[in-house]
Coordinates of C-alpha atoms and ligand atoms in Angstrom, one line a residue:
M1 CA -6.0 38.4 25.1
H2 CA -8.1 36.2 26.3
M3 CA -7.8 35.0 30.0
T4 CA -6.9 30.8 29.7
K5 CA -8.7 28.3 32.2
V6 CA -7.5 25.2 32.7
V7 CA -9.7 22.7 32.7
K8 CA -9.0 19.0 34.4
V9 CA -10.4 16.1 32.1
N10 CA -9.7 12.1 33.0
P11 CA -8.6 11.3 29.5
L12 CA -9.7 7.7 29.7
A13 CA -13.3 9.0 30.7
P14 CA -13.7 12.5 30.1
G15 CA -17.4 14.3 32.2
D16 CA -20.0 15.7 30.3
M17 CA -19.8 18.9 32.1
E18 CA -15.6 19.5 30.6
I19 CA -16.8 18.7 27.1
E20 CA -20.5 20.7 27.2
E21 CA -17.8 24.0 28.0
A22 CA -15.5 23.0 25.4
S23 CA -17.6 22.2 22.9
Q24 CA -20.2 25.7 23.8
I25 CA -16.2 27.7 23.6
I26 CA -15.9 25.9 19.9
K27 CA -18.9 26.2 18.1
K28 CA -18.9 30.2 19.2
G29 CA -16.0 30.3 17.3
G30 CA -12.3 30.3 20.2
L31 CA -10.1 27.9 20.9
V32 CA -9.9 25.0 22.9
V33 CA -6.6 23.4 23.1
L34 CA -7.5 19.0 23.5
P35 CA -5.2 16.4 24.1
T36 CA -4.3 13.4 21.2
E37 CA -3.4 10.2 21.5
T38 CA -0.1 11.9 19.9
V39 CA 0.0 15.7 20.8
Y40 CA -1.9 18.4 21.4
G41 CA -3.8 20.2 19.8
I42 CA -5.1 23.8 19.2
G43 CA -8.6 22.8 18.5
A44 CA -11.6 25.3 16.7
D45 CA -14.5 24.8 14.9
A46 CA -12.5 23.6 10.9
M47 CA -16.5 25.8 9.0
N48 CA -15.7 28.5 10.8
P49 CA -13.2 30.9 8.8
G50 CA -12.6 33.0 11.6
A51 CA -11.8 30.8 14.2
V52 CA -9.4 29.0 11.4
R53 CA -7.8 32.6 11.5
R54 CA -7.2 32.6 14.8
I55 CA -5.8 30.2 15.1
F56 CA -2.8 30.9 12.8
E57 CA -2.8 34.0 15.0
A58 CA -2.5 32.2 18.6
K59 CA 0.5 29.9 16.8
G60 CA 2.6 32.4 14.7
R61 CA 2.2 30.3 12.0
P62 CA 3.1 31.5 8.7
Q63 CA -0.9 31.0 6.6
D64 CA 0.1 28.6 4.3
N65 CA 0.8 25.7 6.5
P66 CA -2.1 24.2 6.6
L67 CA -4.1 22.9 9.1
I68 CA -5.1 19.0 9.8
V69 CA -9.6 18.1 10.0
H70 CA -10.6 15.8 13.2
I71 CA -13.2 13.6 12.7
A72 CA -14.9 11.9 15.2
N73 CA -16.7 9.2 13.1
I74 CA -16.3 8.1 9.6
G75 CA -19.5 9.8 8.4
Q76 CA -17.7 13.4 8.7
L77 CA -15.2 11.8 6.1
S78 CA -17.7 13.2 3.1
E79 CA -18.4 16.6 4.5
V80 CA -14.8 17.4 4.8
A81 CA -13.7 15.5 1.6
A82 CA -14.6 13.9 -1.9
D83 CA -13.9 11.7 -5.0
L84 CA -12.3 9.2 -1.8
P85 CA -10.0 6.6 -2.9
E86 CA -11.3 3.1 -3.8
G87 CA -11.5 1.4 -0.6
M88 CA -11.3 4.8 1.3
S89 CA -13.7 3.9 4.1
R90 CA -12.0 -0.2 4.8
L91 CA -9.1 1.5 5.0
A92 CA -10.4 4.1 7.6
E93 CA -12.4 1.6 9.8
K94 CA -8.3 -0.3 9.8
V95 CA -6.3 2.5 11.2
W96 CA -9.0 5.0 12.6
P97 CA -9.2 6.1 15.3
G98 CA -5.4 6.4 15.4
P99 CA -2.6 8.6 14.7
V100 CA -3.3 8.5 10.9
T101 CA -3.2 12.1 8.8
F102 CA -4.5 11.1 5.2
L103 CA -4.3 13.8 2.8
L104 CA -7.2 13.9 0.2
K105 CA -9.0 16.1 -2.0
K106 CA -10.4 18.5 -0.4
S107 CA -14.6 18.9 0.0
V108 CA -15.5 22.3 -1.4
C109 CA -17.2 22.8 2.5
V110 CA -13.6 23.6 4.0
P111 CA -12.9 26.5 3.9
P112 CA -9.6 27.5 2.4
E113 CA -7.9 28.8 5.4
V114 CA -7.8 25.5 6.8
T115 CA -5.7 24.4 4.0
A116 CA -3.7 27.2 2.9
G117 CA -6.0 27.1 -0.7
S118 CA -4.9 23.8 -1.6
D119 CA -7.1 21.5 -3.1
T120 CA -6.4 18.6 -1.0
V121 CA -7.3 18.2 2.1
A122 CA -6.0 16.2 5.7
V123 CA -7.5 14.6 7.5
R124 CA -8.1 12.2 10.8
M125 CA -9.7 10.1 13.1
P126 CA -7.7 10.9 17.1
A127 CA -7.3 8.0 19.4
H128 CA -7.9 10.3 22.3
P129 CA -11.4 9.9 23.9
V130 CA -11.4 13.8 25.3
A131 CA -10.9 14.3 21.1
L132 CA -13.4 12.6 20.3
K133 CA -15.8 13.4 22.9
L134 CA -15.1 17.1 22.3
I135 CA -16.0 16.8 17.9
S136 CA -18.4 14.3 18.5
A137 CA -20.2 17.8 21.5
S138 CA -19.2 20.2 18.3
S139 CA -21.0 18.9 16.5
T140 CA -18.4 19.6 13.8
P141 CA -15.1 18.8 12.9
I142 CA -12.1 20.8 14.0
A143 CA -9.5 22.2 13.2
A144 CA -6.0 21.7 14.7
P145 CA -2.6 22.1 14.4
S146 CA -0.3 21.1 17.5
A147 CA -0.7 23.9 20.1
N148 CA 3.1 24.9 20.2
L149 CA 4.2 28.4 19.1
S150 CA 5.5 27.8 15.6
T151 CA 8.3 26.1 15.5
R152 CA 8.8 25.3 19.4
P153 CA 8.2 21.8 19.8
S154 CA 5.0 20.0 19.9
P155 CA 3.9 19.7 23.5
T156 CA 2.9 16.7 25.3
S157 CA 1.4 17.8 29.2
A158 CA -1.7 20.3 29.4
A159 CA 1.7 22.5 30.5
H160 CA 3.8 22.5 28.1
A161 CA 0.8 23.8 25.3
L162 CA -0.3 26.5 28.3
H163 CA 3.3 27.8 28.1
D164 CA 2.5 28.8 24.7
M165 CA -1.0 29.5 24.3
D166 CA -1.5 31.4 27.9
G167 CA -3.5 34.7 27.3
R168 CA -3.3 33.1 23.4
V169 CA -7.2 30.8 23.7
E170 CA -10.1 30.3 25.7
L171 CA -9.8 26.5 27.2
V172 CA -7.3 24.5 28.2
L173 CA -8.3 20.8 28.8
D174 CA -5.4 19.1 30.9
G175 CA -6.0 15.1 30.2
G176 CA -2.0 14.9 31.4
S177 CA 0.9 13.3 28.8
T178 CA -0.4 12.2 25.6
F179 CA 0.0 8.9 24.9
F180 CA 2.7 8.5 21.7
G181 CA 4.6 12.0 22.3
V182 CA 5.0 12.4 18.7
E183 CA 2.5 13.7 15.4
S184 CA 0.7 11.6 13.7
T185 CA 1.9 9.7 10.2
I186 CA 0.5 12.0 7.4
V187 CA -0.3 9.9 4.4
D188 CA -0.3 10.4 0.8
L189 CA -3.5 9.1 -1.1
T190 CA -3.7 11.1 -4.3
S191 CA -0.8 10.1 -6.1
A192 CA -0.4 6.8 -7.8
V193 CA 1.2 5.0 -4.3
P194 CA 0.3 6.3 -1.2
V195 CA 3.2 7.8 -0.1
I196 CA 4.1 8.7 3.5
L197 CA 5.2 12.6 4.1
R198 CA 5.6 13.5 7.6
K199 CA 7.0 10.0 9.8
G200 CA 4.7 10.0 12.9
A201 CA 3.3 7.7 15.6
F202 CA 2.0 5.2 13.0
T203 CA 5.4 3.4 12.0
P204 CA 5.9 2.5 7.8
E205 CA 5.5 -1.6 8.7
E206 CA 2.0 -0.8 10.1
L207 CA 0.8 1.2 7.7
R208 CA 2.3 -1.3 4.6
E209 CA 0.1 -4.3 6.8
V210 CA -2.7 -1.8 5.4
L211 CA -1.0 -0.1 2.3
P212 CA 1.4 -2.0 0.7
G213 CA 3.2 -0.3 -0.9
S214 CA 3.4 3.5 0.3
V215 CA 6.7 4.2 0.1
I216 CA 8.2 7.7 2.3
A217 CA 8.7 10.6 0.5
A218 CA 11.9 11.4 -0.6
G219 CA 11.9 14.2 0.9
A220 CA 10.6 13.6 4.2
A221 CA 14.3 13.4 4.8
G222 CA 14.6 17.4 4.6
A223 CA 14.3 18.2 0.8
P224 CA 12.2 21.6 1.1
S225 CA 9.4 20.4 -1.9
V226 CA 7.6 18.1 0.7
P227 CA 4.2 20.3 2.6
G228 CA 5.4 20.9 5.9
T229 CA 8.4 20.7 6.1
R230 CA 9.2 23.7 4.2
H231 CA 9.4 25.2 7.9
L232 CA 11.3 25.6 10.7
H233 CA 10.2 22.8 13.2
Y234 CA 10.9 21.3 16.3
A235 CA 13.4 23.6 17.7
P236 CA 14.6 24.4 21.2
R237 CA 17.0 27.5 22.1
T238 CA 19.9 25.7 22.9
R239 CA 22.0 24.3 20.3
L240 CA 21.6 21.3 19.9
L241 CA 23.9 18.0 17.8
V242 CA 23.3 14.9 16.8
A243 CA 25.4 12.0 17.9
S244 CA 25.6 9.5 15.7
D245 CA 27.2 6.9 18.5
G246 CA 27.1 6.3 22.0
A247 CA 31.0 6.7 21.5
E248 CA 30.4 9.8 20.5
L249 CA 28.2 11.0 22.7
S250 CA 30.2 9.7 25.7
S251 CA 33.5 11.3 23.6
S252 CA 32.4 14.8 22.5
S253 CA 30.1 15.6 25.9
T254 CA 33.2 14.8 28.1
R255 CA 36.1 17.2 26.2
L256 CA 33.2 20.1 25.6
S257 CA 32.2 19.6 29.8
E258 CA 35.9 20.9 30.2
C259 CA 34.8 24.1 29.5
M260 CA 31.1 24.9 29.0
H261 CA 27.9 23.8 30.4
V262 CA 27.1 20.3 28.0
C263 CA 23.4 18.5 29.0
V264 CA 23.0 14.7 26.8
M265 CA 20.1 13.9 25.8
C266 CA 20.3 10.4 26.2
S267 CA 18.8 6.7 27.0
S268 CA 19.0 5.5 30.7
E269 CA 21.3 2.5 29.0
S270 CA 23.7 5.7 27.5
A271 CA 23.5 8.0 30.6
D272 CA 25.4 4.7 32.2
E273 CA 28.5 5.2 29.9
L274 CA 28.7 8.7 30.1
D275 CA 31.3 10.5 32.3
R276 CA 29.4 10.9 35.8
R277 CA 30.0 15.4 35.5
V278 CA 27.9 15.0 32.6
D279 CA 24.9 16.7 33.0
R280 CA 21.9 14.8 31.7
I281 CA 17.9 14.6 30.4
V282 CA 16.6 10.5 30.8
M283 CA 14.7 9.9 28.0
G284 CA 13.5 6.4 29.0
S285 CA 15.1 3.4 27.1
R286 CA 16.8 2.6 24.2
G287 CA 15.1 -1.4 24.1
D288 CA 11.5 0.7 24.6
L289 CA 11.8 3.1 21.2
Y290 CA 7.5 4.3 22.4
S291 CA 9.3 5.7 25.7
I292 CA 11.8 7.8 24.4
A293 CA 9.1 9.1 21.4
K294 CA 6.2 9.9 24.9
N295 CA 8.9 12.0 26.3
L296 CA 11.0 13.5 23.8
F297 CA 9.3 17.0 23.0
G298 CA 9.0 17.4 26.8
S299 CA 12.9 16.9 27.0
L300 CA 13.5 19.2 24.4
R301 CA 11.9 22.2 26.1
E302 CA 13.4 20.6 29.7
L303 CA 17.2 21.2 27.7
D304 CA 16.3 25.3 27.6
R305 CA 15.5 25.3 31.2
R306 CA 18.8 23.2 32.1
G307 CA 20.6 27.1 30.4
A308 CA 23.3 24.9 28.5
D309 CA 25.7 25.8 26.0
I310 CA 25.0 23.3 24.6
G311 CA 23.7 20.3 23.9
I312 CA 23.8 17.0 22.3
I313 CA 21.6 13.9 21.5
E314 CA 21.9 10.5 21.3
S315 CA 20.9 8.6 17.9
F316 CA 18.2 5.3 18.0
E317 CA 17.7 2.8 15.6
E318 CA 15.3 3.9 12.5
K319 CA 12.5 1.1 12.3
G320 CA 8.9 1.2 13.5
I321 CA 8.3 4.6 16.1
G322 CA 12.8 5.4 15.8
Y323 CA 12.0 6.7 11.9
A324 CA 9.7 9.6 13.7
I325 CA 11.7 9.5 16.8
M326 CA 15.3 10.4 14.6
D327 CA 12.8 12.7 12.3
R328 CA 12.0 15.3 15.2
I329 CA 15.4 14.9 16.0
R330 CA 17.7 16.0 13.4
R331 CA 15.4 19.1 13.0
A332 CA 15.3 20.2 16.6
A333 CA 19.0 20.4 15.7
G334 CA 19.2 21.2 12.2
Y335 CA 21.0 18.7 10.9
A336 CA 24.3 19.5 13.4
T337 CA 26.0 16.2 14.2
A338 CA 29.0 16.1 16.8
D339 CA 31.5 15.0 15.5
T340 CA 34.7 17.0 15.8
K341 CA 35.2 18.9 12.7
T342 CA 31.5 20.5 12.8
I343 CA 32.2 20.9 16.6
S344 CA 35.7 23.5 15.5
S345 CA 34.2 24.5 13.1
L346 CA 31.5 26.3 15.5
F347 CA 33.7 27.6 17.1
N348 CA 35.6 29.3 14.9
G349 CA 37.3 26.6 12.8
A350 CA 39.2 25.3 16.5
Y351 CA 38.4 22.7 19.1
P352 CA 36.7 25.0 22.1
C353 CA 38.8 23.6 25.7
S354 CA 42.0 22.2 24.0
Ligands
TXA401 O1 -0.8 13.8 16.0 C1 -1.2 15.7 15.0 O2 -0.8 15.1 13.9 C2 -1.3 16.8 15.6 C3 -2.9 16.0 16.4 C4 -2.8 17.6 16.8 O3 -3.6 15.8 15.9 N1 -1.1 18.0 14.4 C5 0.1 18.5 14.0 O4 -0.8 19.3 13.0 O5 0.6 17.4 13.7 P1 0.1 20.3 13.1 O6 -0.4 21.7 12.2 O7 1.2 20.7 13.8 O8 1.2 19.1 11.4 C6 -0.2 18.9 9.8 C7 1.1 19.0 9.1 C8 2.0 20.3 9.1 O9 2.9 19.9 8.4 C9 1.3 20.2 7.3 O10 2.0 20.9 6.6 C10 0.2 19.2 6.6 O11 0.3 18.9 8.5 N2 -0.6 19.3 6.5 C11 -1.8 19.6 6.6 N3 -3.0 19.6 5.9 C12 -2.5 19.3 4.4 C13 -2.5 19.6 2.7 N4 -3.7 19.7 2.6 N5 -1.5 19.2 2.1 C14 0.5 19.3 3.0 N6 0.1 19.1 4.0 C15 -0.5 19.4 5.1
MG402 MG1 3.1 20.9 14.6

């Protein structure tokens, strides 16, 4: 058990004092929760095996699930990765700092704890002033998974991170809300063509501009073969169902609310169409998918706070950041849908309230 200290930090112009305090903890092998442009992470010195092991303990994370290494300048790339593919520095210059993680051949310097024994390493340069300044001040790459307890929704505010990590880390740097709200896009550069292993804040369309021919891994839809997708993810405690469209969202929520507490997670546009008695969490506007991404994980946490019997969540268009949104939504719901047949099967074969 640790005393967790929370220190406010200006996200756009972090002060030297706060960063100095945090970097001292990293240098001593401690854990610091830090904001990135995607979600909050739990950072430790990536080159210190003992510090890295503490991350796994703090999260309750299975040892076989590797960590992303965060760097602050291109020079650090060759410390952590080897046999860089041709054109790597040009590519890095185009997308970094930013929400893209590249899977590369690992350098011998990276301890096996970080990569879970794999010969590849996941690397990214985050586009958040606090993260960049902390990595530089610590003079070491920082390994950082999302700062949630394993399987819980990723934290997009310091309060979310503190909720899960209080007593488990030395320091939380509170830089307010993260910018994107969904994690980085993970791209495997060790295969014949670049493969998107995890859809994220950097859209497939943006990626194809810099890496034409990138493909989305078949398994990124949920097959268990893709690393990092084997494990249960983002799950709220409340049972959640995904509505295929607006009609299903409002009909299922109206019917179920006859006999139970239903909470709908939706856009402001869909909220206008709901029966006014139905409890709801408005995540943003359907016309601005970035607003939905930013509030998605916080809304999943809010769903649990409402104490509903069941949650029903809207579907969004799969384009741009919508790919990442739908990936997280489907996983959060364990791929359950809100049609009559599925709902009946959840309640011993009969539709409830009828
Ligand atoms: O946006 C993000 O990427 C955030 C912030 C904090 O940077 N980090 C994050 O880390 O989402 P985490 O640990 O929650 O997710 C990293 C994913 C995991 O699914 C892991 O399996 C995968 O990356 N991963 C890491 N190293 C890998 C490797 N060597 N091979 C395959 N998958 C790897
Ligand atoms: Mg995570």
